[in-house]
Structures are given as structure tokens and as C-alpha cells.
XYZ file of C-alpha atoms in Angstrom:
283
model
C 92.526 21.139 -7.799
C 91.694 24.853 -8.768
C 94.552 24.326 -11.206
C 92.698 21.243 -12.957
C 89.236 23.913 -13.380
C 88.057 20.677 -13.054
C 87.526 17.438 -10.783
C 90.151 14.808 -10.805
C 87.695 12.582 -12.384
C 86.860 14.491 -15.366
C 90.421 14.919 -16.718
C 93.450 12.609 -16.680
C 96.299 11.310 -14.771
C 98.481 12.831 -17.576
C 97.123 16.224 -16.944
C 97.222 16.067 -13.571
C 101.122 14.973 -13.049
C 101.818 17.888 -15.658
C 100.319 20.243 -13.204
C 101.802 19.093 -10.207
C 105.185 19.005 -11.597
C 104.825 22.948 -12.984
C 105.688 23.503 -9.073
C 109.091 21.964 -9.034
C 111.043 24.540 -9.657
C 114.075 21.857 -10.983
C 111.021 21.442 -13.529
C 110.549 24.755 -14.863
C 110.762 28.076 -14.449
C 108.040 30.575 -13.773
C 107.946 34.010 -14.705
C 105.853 37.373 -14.369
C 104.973 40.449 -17.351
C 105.950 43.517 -14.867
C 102.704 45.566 -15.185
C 100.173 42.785 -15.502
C 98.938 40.236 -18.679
C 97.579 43.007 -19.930
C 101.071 44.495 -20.916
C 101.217 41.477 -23.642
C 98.352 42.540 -25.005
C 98.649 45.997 -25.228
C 102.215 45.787 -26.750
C 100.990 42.972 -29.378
C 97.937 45.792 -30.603
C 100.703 48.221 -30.626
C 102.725 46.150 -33.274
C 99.830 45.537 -35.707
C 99.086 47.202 -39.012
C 95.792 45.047 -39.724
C 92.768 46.732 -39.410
C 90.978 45.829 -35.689
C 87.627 45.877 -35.475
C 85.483 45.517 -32.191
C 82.298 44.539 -31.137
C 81.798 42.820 -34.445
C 80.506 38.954 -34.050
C 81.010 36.775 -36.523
C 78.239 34.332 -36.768
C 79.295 32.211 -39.865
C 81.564 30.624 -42.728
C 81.650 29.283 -45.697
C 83.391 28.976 -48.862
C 82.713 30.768 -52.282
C 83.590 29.321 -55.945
C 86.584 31.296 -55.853
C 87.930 29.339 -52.792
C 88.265 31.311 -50.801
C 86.247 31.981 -47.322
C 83.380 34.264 -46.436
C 82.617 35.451 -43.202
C 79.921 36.890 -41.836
C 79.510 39.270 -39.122
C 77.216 41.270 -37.153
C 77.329 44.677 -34.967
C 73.990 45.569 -32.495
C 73.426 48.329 -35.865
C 74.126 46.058 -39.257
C 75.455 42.868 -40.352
C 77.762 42.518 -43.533
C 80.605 39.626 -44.946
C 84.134 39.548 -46.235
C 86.387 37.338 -47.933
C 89.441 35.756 -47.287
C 92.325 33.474 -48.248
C 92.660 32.324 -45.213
C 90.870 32.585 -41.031
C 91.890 31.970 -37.604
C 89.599 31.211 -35.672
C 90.895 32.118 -32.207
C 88.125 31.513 -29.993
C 87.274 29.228 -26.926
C 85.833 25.833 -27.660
C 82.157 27.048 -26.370
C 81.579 30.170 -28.257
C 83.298 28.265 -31.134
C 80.357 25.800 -30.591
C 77.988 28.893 -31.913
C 79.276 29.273 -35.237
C 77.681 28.221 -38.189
C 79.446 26.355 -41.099
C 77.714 26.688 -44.715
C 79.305 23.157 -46.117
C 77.829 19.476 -44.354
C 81.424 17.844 -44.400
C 83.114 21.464 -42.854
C 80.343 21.870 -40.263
C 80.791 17.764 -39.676
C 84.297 18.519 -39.380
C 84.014 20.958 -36.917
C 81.686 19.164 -35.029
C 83.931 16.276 -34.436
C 86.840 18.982 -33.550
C 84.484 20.101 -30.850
C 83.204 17.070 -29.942
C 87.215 16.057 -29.257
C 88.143 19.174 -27.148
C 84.365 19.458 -25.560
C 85.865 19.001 -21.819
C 84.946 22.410 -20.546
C 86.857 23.980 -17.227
C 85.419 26.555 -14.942
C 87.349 29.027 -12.757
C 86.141 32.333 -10.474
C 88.389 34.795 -9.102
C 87.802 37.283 -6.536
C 90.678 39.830 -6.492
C 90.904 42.680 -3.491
C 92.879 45.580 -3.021
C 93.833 46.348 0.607
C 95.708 49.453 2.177
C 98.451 47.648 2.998
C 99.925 43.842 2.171
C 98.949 42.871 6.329
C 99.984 39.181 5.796
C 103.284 39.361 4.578
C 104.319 38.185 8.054
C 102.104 35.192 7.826
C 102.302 34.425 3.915
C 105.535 34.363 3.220
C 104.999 32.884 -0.171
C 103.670 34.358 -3.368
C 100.488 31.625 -2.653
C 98.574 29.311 0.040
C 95.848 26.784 -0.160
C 92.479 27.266 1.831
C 89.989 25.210 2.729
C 87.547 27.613 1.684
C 85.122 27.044 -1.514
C 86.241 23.421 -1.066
C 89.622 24.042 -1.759
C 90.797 27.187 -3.231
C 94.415 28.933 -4.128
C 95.085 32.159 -2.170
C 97.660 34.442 -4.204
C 99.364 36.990 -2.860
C 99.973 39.488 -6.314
C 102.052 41.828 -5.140
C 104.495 39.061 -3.848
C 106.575 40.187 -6.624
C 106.649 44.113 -6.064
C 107.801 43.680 -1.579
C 108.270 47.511 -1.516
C 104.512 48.148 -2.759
C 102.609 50.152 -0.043
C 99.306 48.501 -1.610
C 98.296 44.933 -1.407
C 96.690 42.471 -3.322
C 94.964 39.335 -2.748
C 93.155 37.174 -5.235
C 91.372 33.766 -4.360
C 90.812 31.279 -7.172
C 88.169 28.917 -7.392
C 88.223 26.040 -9.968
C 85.447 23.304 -11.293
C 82.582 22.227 -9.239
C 83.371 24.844 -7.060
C 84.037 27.978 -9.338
C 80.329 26.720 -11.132
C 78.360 26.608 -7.879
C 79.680 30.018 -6.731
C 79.526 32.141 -9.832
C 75.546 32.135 -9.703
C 76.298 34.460 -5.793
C 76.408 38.106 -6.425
C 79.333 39.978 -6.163
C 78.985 41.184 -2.690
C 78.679 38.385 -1.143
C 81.315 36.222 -2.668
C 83.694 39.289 -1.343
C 82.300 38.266 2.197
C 82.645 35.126 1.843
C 86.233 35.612 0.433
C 87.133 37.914 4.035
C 85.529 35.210 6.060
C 88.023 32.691 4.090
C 91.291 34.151 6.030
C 92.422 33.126 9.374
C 90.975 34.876 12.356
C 94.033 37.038 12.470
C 93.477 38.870 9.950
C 89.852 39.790 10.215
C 90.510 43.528 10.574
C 90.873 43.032 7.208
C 87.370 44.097 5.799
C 88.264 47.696 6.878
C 91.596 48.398 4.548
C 89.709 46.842 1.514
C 89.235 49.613 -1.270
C 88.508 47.635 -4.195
C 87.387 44.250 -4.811
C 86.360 42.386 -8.122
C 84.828 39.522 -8.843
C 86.095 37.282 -12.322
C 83.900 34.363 -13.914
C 85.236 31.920 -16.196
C 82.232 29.435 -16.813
C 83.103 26.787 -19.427
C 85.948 29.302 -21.037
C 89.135 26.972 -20.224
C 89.693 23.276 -21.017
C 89.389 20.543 -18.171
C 91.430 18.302 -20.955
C 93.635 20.256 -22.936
C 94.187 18.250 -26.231
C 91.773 15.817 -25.468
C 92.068 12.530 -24.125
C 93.942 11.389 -27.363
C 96.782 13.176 -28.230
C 96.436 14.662 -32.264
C 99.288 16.152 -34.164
C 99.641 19.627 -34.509
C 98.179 19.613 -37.884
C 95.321 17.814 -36.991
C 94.537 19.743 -33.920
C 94.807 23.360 -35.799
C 93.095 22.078 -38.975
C 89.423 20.302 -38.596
C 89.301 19.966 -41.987
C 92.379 19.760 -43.845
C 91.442 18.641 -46.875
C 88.032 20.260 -47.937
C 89.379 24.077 -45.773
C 92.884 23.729 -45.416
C 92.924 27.632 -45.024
C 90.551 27.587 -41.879
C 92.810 27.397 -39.071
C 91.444 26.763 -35.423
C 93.843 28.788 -32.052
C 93.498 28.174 -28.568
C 95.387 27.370 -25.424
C 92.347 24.216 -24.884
C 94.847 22.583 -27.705
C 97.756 22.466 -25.393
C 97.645 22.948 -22.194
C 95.229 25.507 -21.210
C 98.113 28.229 -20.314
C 99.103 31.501 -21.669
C 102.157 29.289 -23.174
C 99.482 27.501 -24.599
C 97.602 29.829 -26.777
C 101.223 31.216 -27.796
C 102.444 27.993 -29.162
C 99.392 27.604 -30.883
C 99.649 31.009 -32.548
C 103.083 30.702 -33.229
C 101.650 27.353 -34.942
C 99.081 28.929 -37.300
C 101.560 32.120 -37.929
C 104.054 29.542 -39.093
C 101.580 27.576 -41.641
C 100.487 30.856 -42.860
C 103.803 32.218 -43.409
C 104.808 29.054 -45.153
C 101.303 29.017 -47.718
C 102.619 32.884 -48.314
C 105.559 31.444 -49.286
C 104.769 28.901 -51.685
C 102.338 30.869 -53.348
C 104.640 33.889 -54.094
C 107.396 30.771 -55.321
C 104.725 29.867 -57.542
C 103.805 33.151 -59.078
């Protein structure tokens, strides 16, 4: 269920086997970045030559006579607009919702493309950091299922490092559940989190030195794809004919995994390598 971020009766039987059959290890194969996600990122900004600019929110598009596409942006100090040949938009399908789009048949386009993929997902995670990985002789696995939060997955994180002196435990909530909770404060879904494990290892409010607390309200897809499959064109262009050039990323167009948003990348990478292509053939 906390896989789903949604109930069984908001997504489909398709999605569903797909995630039960990710734990059959004859199925596929699973693997970890040694020092966190975060390593992905971090060696992906170190590769780029493009110029990165944060906390800048773009707020519309539109095409100019030229063809090509303006976008607009704003900081908390100025606003201001450039031009392109092409965009990705690479953003989840809620904030995506927020844009504005200049044209009627691009901002109808989009609106249907939303409309399609408009199946939103919810997940919370609370994540602790203990003195010592206590429950290695009870969890013997790199993750449980609990009762708790009406159902919740119970990872053990530093399954994969057995020699760490730390410990790290991180409970994940999905749909119904993850919604409801994430209005709590902090503090108490931490206590609620303790209360979660098995009498046995109570004690284990005293070794925590760190805890965090994650929401992801309406940021993943209950129904990656949609409930009608579209081809890849289709799903990365909303409108291919009036705005070929405006390209749409996200792991909601898959399968709502980090696999996900990379196949879709590599997607829009590939058509824009390809339009580079044919326009230096033609010149």
C-alpha cells in the first residue's frame, strides 16, 4: 500500500501487479547510490556547463514571432524573461498545474496533459537516527511492514552498511494515510513513530539523536501514465504540433520511480539531441 501513495481503488490493477512484482527478486534487481540519492545529484551539477540558477520561479510561457519560447520568471527581488529554442519542463504534475500558457490551444493542450496525469500520490517519511542499529537481531531484513498509520513500511537504511556503529530507521507512510498525518507537527509524528515498534524495543526513545520528518503531499503520481497508456511522444509533448519544442519530464509519466524520471530525461535529451542534429544538417 505505501508503495501505491495511494488506495487500491484510486489506481489500477496494472499498477498494482507492477509493484508487487518489483519484490521478486527473479524479477529485477534492486540497487543502492553508496552515499545517499543525493550523490546522483550532486555528481549530475558537477558535470554541467549551463548556467544554474536558483530560487528563480518561472510563472509563464509563450511563444514570440520568431518561434521561439519566452519564459518568464520571478525572484522575491525582480521578475524578468528569456528566450529559447527549446524548454523542459521538469516539474511535478501539481506545480505544473500553476503555470500559465500565453496561447488558448497550448494552455488547452496542457490542460488536457494535466487533466490525463491528474492522479496525485501522497507519501510522509519520518527518518531517525539512533546510537546504535538495536534491531538488527529482530529485523533481519533491510524492511518490515507495521500496522501502524494503517499500514506503513519500516526501513532499516543502514541495512546496507552492517559494520555502521549508527543506525537508521525511516517509516513511510503512503495515501490516505501520509495526507491525514502530514497536518501533525513534527514532534509528535516522531512519538507516534517510537510508539510504532514492538514493546522490545521501547528503550529506544533514549539513543535517538536526530529525527526528521518528510512530506510529499500530491508530489508523486497514484497512476503513473494514466489510465491509458500514450506513446512516448505523446506523453513528453502536449502539444506537438503548435510547440513541438516544449517538452514536459517527470517520473508521473512512467512509473513514479527514480528510473522513471531518468527514462524520461534520457527521452527529452534524445529528441533534443536529434532537433540539434537536423538543424546543423540543414545549415
Amino acid at each position: 500500500h505505501s508503495d501505491l501513495a495511494t488506495e487500491p481503488a484510486a489506481t489500477s490493477q496494472r499498477y498494482g501487479l507492477d509493484n508487487y512484482v518489483m519484490n521478486d527478486p527473479a524479477y529485477m534487481r534492486l540497487y543502492c547510490i553508496a552515499g545517499g540519492n543525493e550523490q546522483l545529484i550532486e555528481r549530475l551539477a558537477a558535470r554541467l556547463t549551463a548556467t544554474v540558477r536558483l530560487r528563480h520561479r518561472v510563472t509563464a510561457i509563450s511563444s514570440d514571432p520568431s518561434g521561439q519560447l519566452r519564459l518568464v520568471w520571478q525572484t522575491p527581488t525582480t521578475e524578468g524573461q528569456q528566450h529559447f529554442d527549446a524548454i523542459v519542463l521538469a516539474l511535478p504534475v501539481e506545480p505544473l498545474g500553476r503555470l500559465s500558457f500565453a496561447e488558448p490551444e497550448l494552455a488547452a493542450a496542457m490542460g488536457r496533459h494535466l487533466a490525463h496525469h491528474d492522479h496525485p500520490g501522497h507519501y510522509l517519511r519520518i527518518s531517525m537516527l539512533f546510537e546504535r542499529p538495536f534491531w538488527r537481531a529482530w529485523l533481519r531484513d533491510s524492511y518490515c511492514m507495521l500496522d501502524a498509520f494503517g499500514g506503513c513500511c519500516l526501513y532499516d537504511e543502514t541495512a546496507r552498511e552492517p559494520e555502521a556503529d549508527h543506525g537508521i530507521l525511516g517509516w513511510l507512510l503512503g495515501g490516505e494515510a501520509a495526507q491525514r498525518h502530514a497536518t501533525l507537527p513534527d514532534e509528535q509524528l516522531v512519538s507516534l513513530a517510537l510508539t510504532s515498534l514492538p514493546k522490545a524495543w521501547r528503550p529506544a526513545e533514549s539513543q535517538v539523536r536526530e529525527a526528521r520528518v518528510h512530506r510529499w503531499i500530491g508530489a508523486v503520481s497514484g497512476q503513473p501514465g494514466g489510465f491509458s497508456s500514450l506513446s512516448p511522444d505523446r506523453r513528453h509533448q502536449p502539444d506537438p504540433v503548435g510547440h513541438p519544442r516544449l517538452l514536459v519530464v517527470g517520473d508521473y509519466l512512467f512509473d513514479s520511480t527514480l528510473n522513471g524520471v531518468l527514462d524520461s530525461a534520457e527521452y527529452a535529451a534524445g529528441w533534443l539531441a536529434t532537433m540539434m542534429a537536423e538543424e546543423d544538417h540543414a545549415v
